[in-house]
mmCIF file of C-alpha atoms in Angstrom:
data_model
loop_
_atom_site.group_PDB
_atom_site.id
_atom_site.type_symbol
_atom_site.label_atom_id
_atom_site.label_comp_id
_atom_site.label_asym_id
_atom_site.label_seq_id
_atom_site.Cartn_x
_atom_site.Cartn_y
_atom_site.Cartn_z
ATOM 1 C CA UNK A 153 -6.453 18.958 -61.877
ATOM 2 C CA UNK A 154 -3.502 16.673 -61.075
ATOM 3 C CA UNK A 155 -1.707 15.112 -64.036
ATOM 4 C CA UNK A 156 -1.308 11.342 -64.299
ATOM 5 C CA UNK A 157 2.494 11.824 -64.090
ATOM 6 C CA UNK A 158 2.113 13.678 -60.773
ATOM 7 C CA UNK A 159 -0.276 11.031 -59.457
ATOM 8 C CA UNK A 160 1.946 8.087 -60.494
ATOM 9 C CA UNK A 161 5.247 9.582 -59.280
ATOM 10 C CA UNK A 162 3.586 10.382 -55.969
ATOM 11 C CA UNK A 163 2.476 6.812 -55.458
ATOM 12 C CA UNK A 164 2.975 5.295 -51.992
ATOM 13 C CA UNK A 165 3.284 1.632 -51.106
ATOM 14 C CA UNK A 166 0.673 0.243 -48.698
ATOM 15 C CA UNK A 167 1.450 0.166 -44.975
ATOM 16 C CA UNK A 168 -0.024 -1.507 -41.916
ATOM 17 C CA UNK A 169 0.535 -1.682 -38.200
ATOM 18 C CA UNK A 170 1.177 -4.833 -36.232
ATOM 19 C CA UNK A 171 0.825 -4.682 -32.433
ATOM 20 C CA UNK A 172 3.475 -6.589 -30.577
ATOM 21 C CA UNK A 173 2.562 -7.113 -26.862
ATOM 22 C CA UNK A 174 5.486 -7.658 -24.579
ATOM 23 C CA UNK A 175 3.249 -8.795 -21.693
ATOM 24 C CA UNK A 176 1.184 -11.716 -22.992
ATOM 25 C CA UNK A 177 0.817 -12.928 -19.423
ATOM 26 C CA UNK A 178 -1.450 -9.905 -18.816
ATOM 27 C CA UNK A 179 -3.547 -10.745 -21.899
ATOM 28 C CA UNK A 180 -4.011 -14.238 -20.538
ATOM 29 C CA UNK A 181 -5.103 -12.910 -17.183
ATOM 30 C CA UNK A 182 -7.489 -10.450 -18.891
ATOM 31 C CA UNK A 183 -9.070 -13.361 -20.803
ATOM 32 C CA UNK A 184 -9.437 -15.362 -17.584
ATOM 33 C CA UNK A 185 -11.193 -12.403 -15.945
ATOM 34 C CA UNK A 186 -13.408 -11.848 -19.002
ATOM 35 C CA UNK A 187 -14.622 -15.496 -18.625
ATOM 36 C CA UNK A 188 -15.296 -14.885 -14.926
ATOM 37 C CA UNK A 189 -17.159 -11.698 -15.746
ATOM 38 C CA UNK A 190 -19.312 -13.473 -18.319
ATOM 39 C CA UNK A 191 -20.125 -16.214 -15.819
ATOM 40 C CA UNK A 192 -20.988 -13.615 -13.152
ATOM 41 C CA UNK A 193 -23.217 -11.750 -15.503
ATOM 42 C CA UNK A 194 -24.930 -14.948 -16.592
ATOM 43 C CA UNK A 195 -25.474 -15.910 -12.955
ATOM 44 C CA UNK A 196 -26.906 -12.431 -12.223
ATOM 45 C CA UNK A 197 -29.343 -12.720 -15.130
ATOM 46 C CA UNK A 198 -30.597 -16.091 -13.761
ATOM 47 C CA UNK A 199 -30.649 -15.030 -10.116
ATOM 48 C CA UNK A 200 -30.996 -11.247 -9.450
ATOM 49 C CA UNK A 201 -29.780 -11.836 -5.869
ATOM 50 C CA UNK A 202 -26.305 -12.591 -7.341
ATOM 51 C CA UNK A 203 -26.025 -9.057 -8.855
ATOM 52 C CA UNK A 204 -23.447 -8.012 -6.259
ATOM 53 C CA UNK A 205 -21.111 -10.903 -7.085
ATOM 54 C CA UNK A 206 -18.018 -8.889 -7.901
ATOM 55 C CA UNK A 207 -18.897 -7.797 -11.443
ATOM 56 C CA UNK A 208 -17.760 -4.285 -10.766
ATOM 57 C CA UNK A 209 -14.445 -5.365 -9.286
ATOM 58 C CA UNK A 210 -13.856 -7.748 -12.211
ATOM 59 C CA UNK A 211 -14.554 -4.991 -14.742
ATOM 60 C CA UNK A 212 -12.244 -2.630 -12.934
ATOM 61 C CA UNK A 213 -9.387 -5.151 -12.846
ATOM 62 C CA UNK A 214 -9.924 -5.884 -16.553
ATOM 63 C CA UNK A 215 -9.728 -2.181 -17.403
ATOM 64 C CA UNK A 216 -6.544 -1.889 -15.337
ATOM 65 C CA UNK A 217 -5.071 -4.870 -17.197
ATOM 66 C CA UNK A 218 -6.180 -3.410 -20.535
ATOM 67 C CA UNK A 219 -4.214 -0.234 -19.731
ATOM 68 C CA UNK A 220 -1.157 -2.287 -18.764
ATOM 69 C CA UNK A 221 -1.338 -4.295 -22.014
ATOM 70 C CA UNK A 222 -1.662 -1.174 -24.034
ATOM 71 C CA UNK A 223 1.425 0.333 -22.281
ATOM 72 C CA UNK A 224 3.369 -2.884 -23.004
ATOM 73 C CA UNK A 225 2.482 -3.010 -26.739
ATOM 74 C CA UNK A 226 4.654 -1.718 -29.543
ATOM 75 C CA UNK A 227 3.073 -0.937 -32.833
ATOM 76 C CA UNK A 228 5.298 -2.116 -35.667
ATOM 77 C CA UNK A 229 4.844 -0.164 -38.905
ATOM 78 C CA UNK A 230 5.282 -2.355 -41.981
ATOM 79 C CA UNK A 231 5.391 -1.362 -45.628
ATOM 80 C CA UNK A 232 5.079 -3.370 -48.882
ATOM 81 C CA UNK A 233 8.247 -3.784 -50.917
ATOM 82 C CA UNK A 234 8.756 -2.619 -54.483
ATOM 83 C CA UNK A 235 8.497 -5.350 -57.073
ATOM 84 C CA UNK A 236 12.284 -5.311 -57.519
ATOM 85 C CA UNK A 237 12.974 -5.592 -53.770
ATOM 86 C CA UNK A 238 10.389 -8.398 -53.501
ATOM 87 C CA UNK A 239 11.987 -10.254 -56.420
ATOM 88 C CA UNK A 240 15.498 -9.827 -55.075
ATOM 89 C CA UNK A 241 14.520 -10.950 -51.631
ATOM 90 C CA UNK A 242 12.614 -14.054 -52.893
ATOM 91 C CA UNK A 243 15.498 -15.006 -55.209
ATOM 92 C CA UNK A 244 17.880 -14.808 -52.266
ATOM 93 C CA UNK A 245 15.764 -17.404 -50.398
ATOM 94 C CA UNK A 246 14.855 -20.154 -52.880
ATOM 95 C CA UNK A 247 12.519 -22.938 -51.747
ATOM 96 C CA UNK A 248 14.104 -25.932 -50.110
ATOM 97 C CA UNK A 249 13.891 -29.207 -52.092
ATOM 98 C CA UNK A 250 11.170 -31.571 -50.985
ATOM 99 C CA UNK A 251 9.318 -28.968 -48.892
ATOM 100 C CA UNK A 252 5.807 -28.575 -50.097
ATOM 101 C CA UNK A 253 5.096 -25.384 -48.173
ATOM 102 C CA UNK A 254 8.218 -23.750 -49.543
ATOM 103 C CA UNK A 255 7.264 -24.823 -53.060
ATOM 104 C CA UNK A 256 3.796 -23.397 -52.594
ATOM 105 C CA UNK A 257 5.102 -20.111 -51.398
ATOM 106 C CA UNK A 258 8.014 -20.008 -53.784
ATOM 107 C CA UNK A 259 10.571 -19.246 -51.041
ATOM 108 C CA UNK A 260 12.484 -20.880 -48.180
ATOM 109 C CA UNK A 261 10.068 -19.944 -45.345
ATOM 110 C CA UNK A 262 12.639 -20.405 -42.629
ATOM 111 C CA UNK A 263 14.992 -17.775 -44.017
ATOM 112 C CA UNK A 264 12.620 -15.621 -46.207
ATOM 113 C CA UNK A 265 9.997 -14.699 -43.539
ATOM 114 C CA UNK A 266 12.419 -13.222 -40.977
ATOM 115 C CA UNK A 267 14.215 -11.350 -43.855
ATOM 116 C CA UNK A 268 10.784 -10.092 -45.159
ATOM 117 C CA UNK A 269 9.794 -8.845 -41.727
ATOM 118 C CA UNK A 270 13.124 -7.118 -41.265
ATOM 119 C CA UNK A 271 13.101 -5.217 -44.588
ATOM 120 C CA UNK A 272 9.341 -4.483 -44.399
ATOM 121 C CA UNK A 273 9.347 -3.004 -40.902
ATOM 122 C CA UNK A 274 9.834 0.727 -41.221
ATOM 123 C CA UNK A 275 9.219 1.762 -37.658
ATOM 124 C CA UNK A 276 10.041 2.032 -34.932
ATOM 125 C CA UNK A 277 13.751 1.793 -35.337
ATOM 126 C CA UNK A 278 15.198 -1.160 -33.445
ATOM 127 C CA UNK A 279 18.725 -2.033 -32.299
ATOM 128 C CA UNK A 280 20.473 -5.022 -33.931
ATOM 129 C CA UNK A 281 20.352 -6.876 -30.654
ATOM 130 C CA UNK A 282 16.586 -6.413 -30.410
ATOM 131 C CA UNK A 283 16.099 -7.748 -33.936
ATOM 132 C CA UNK A 284 18.168 -10.805 -32.998
ATOM 133 C CA UNK A 285 15.972 -11.437 -29.982
ATOM 134 C CA UNK A 286 12.744 -11.023 -31.997
ATOM 135 C CA UNK A 287 13.296 -12.893 -35.221
ATOM 136 C CA UNK A 288 13.667 -16.605 -35.897
ATOM 137 C CA UNK A 289 15.695 -18.726 -35.771
ATOM 138 C CA UNK A 290 17.069 -17.538 -32.422
ATOM 139 C CA UNK A 291 14.463 -14.967 -31.370
ATOM 140 C CA UNK A 292 12.605 -15.908 -28.258
ATOM 141 C CA UNK A 293 10.630 -12.819 -27.390
ATOM 142 C CA UNK A 294 7.507 -13.517 -29.519
ATOM 143 C CA UNK A 295 4.947 -16.239 -29.268
ATOM 144 C CA UNK A 296 3.964 -18.117 -32.408
ATOM 145 C CA UNK A 297 0.755 -16.083 -32.925
ATOM 146 C CA UNK A 298 2.481 -12.746 -32.718
ATOM 147 C CA UNK A 299 5.213 -13.881 -35.080
ATOM 148 C CA UNK A 300 2.567 -15.183 -37.610
ATOM 149 C CA UNK A 301 0.600 -11.930 -37.395
ATOM 150 C CA UNK A 302 3.778 -9.922 -38.084
ATOM 151 C CA UNK A 303 5.037 -11.903 -41.075
ATOM 152 C CA UNK A 304 1.531 -12.334 -42.518
ATOM 153 C CA UNK A 305 0.991 -8.604 -42.459
ATOM 154 C CA UNK A 306 4.211 -8.154 -44.380
ATOM 155 C CA UNK A 307 3.300 -10.972 -46.800
ATOM 156 C CA UNK A 308 -0.248 -9.704 -47.371
ATOM 157 C CA UNK A 309 0.909 -6.150 -48.104
ATOM 158 C CA UNK A 310 2.877 -7.600 -51.025
ATOM 159 C CA UNK A 311 0.655 -10.548 -52.148
ATOM 160 C CA UNK A 312 -2.923 -9.664 -51.404
ATOM 161 C CA UNK A 313 -4.855 -8.181 -54.414
ATOM 162 C CA UNK A 314 -5.547 -4.440 -54.095
ATOM 163 C CA UNK A 315 -9.289 -3.796 -53.785
ATOM 164 C CA UNK A 316 -9.945 -0.151 -54.505
ATOM 165 C CA UNK A 317 -12.616 1.334 -52.339
ATOM 166 C CA UNK A 318 -15.818 2.435 -54.052
ATOM 167 C CA UNK A 319 -19.215 3.169 -52.697
ATOM 168 C CA UNK A 320 -19.953 2.258 -49.100
ATOM 169 C CA UNK A 321 -23.447 1.297 -50.308
ATOM 170 C CA UNK A 322 -21.854 -1.433 -52.373
ATOM 171 C CA UNK A 323 -20.308 -2.875 -49.233
ATOM 172 C CA UNK A 324 -23.745 -3.111 -47.626
ATOM 173 C CA UNK A 325 -25.127 -5.226 -50.458
ATOM 174 C CA UNK A 326 -22.078 -7.441 -51.190
ATOM 175 C CA UNK A 327 -21.880 -10.801 -49.421
ATOM 176 C CA UNK A 328 -18.547 -11.765 -47.829
ATOM 177 C CA UNK A 329 -16.339 -13.822 -50.136
ATOM 178 C CA UNK A 330 -14.686 -15.903 -47.440
ATOM 179 C CA UNK A 331 -11.104 -15.526 -46.265
ATOM 180 C CA UNK A 332 -9.556 -12.107 -46.867
ATOM 181 C CA UNK A 333 -6.124 -13.054 -45.635
ATOM 182 C CA UNK A 334 -4.387 -13.069 -49.025
ATOM 183 C CA UNK A 335 -2.044 -15.554 -47.480
ATOM 184 C CA UNK A 336 -1.491 -19.113 -48.579
ATOM 185 C CA UNK A 337 -1.593 -19.910 -44.810
ATOM 186 C CA UNK A 338 1.796 -21.661 -44.543
ATOM 187 C CA UNK A 339 2.734 -23.255 -41.321
ATOM 188 C CA UNK A 340 5.881 -21.294 -40.666
#
């Protein structure tokens, strides 16, 4: 049997992966084709004579795009911070005066969130120039949604309550409790 000391000293902070796609133009094209495919299938359901209306070609193009998107995606590995590192980081970025969102989060969002992402991202290793191109205020490589997904993953690893897994049967009988984001949903 493992001792409590061994268990506690072997503790690991939670980690997560955040996919960063470098070809969002392909994602947009895939979504456009998905809408076309849905329309073609709906038309074929209404009129069986329309069954040869390019559904196969659309599906093949979508699969090709999916493979391209996958090849153009980097999975960023993020890890929660220790309480001391979190405290030091948040103290280094105090909320701006007269900013309600900052006050609600307890930090200066403009400076804290890029710093949080930087210290929380444990892989892959990136060059300084790449970091500068990714992170606000000057980074221009990410769209707003990818940026939010990345910093929210880092935030949630540190701020979301830990729900220990128990019986799967319990999950089947428990009703959803609403949002599971753990995030105060700031508008950074």
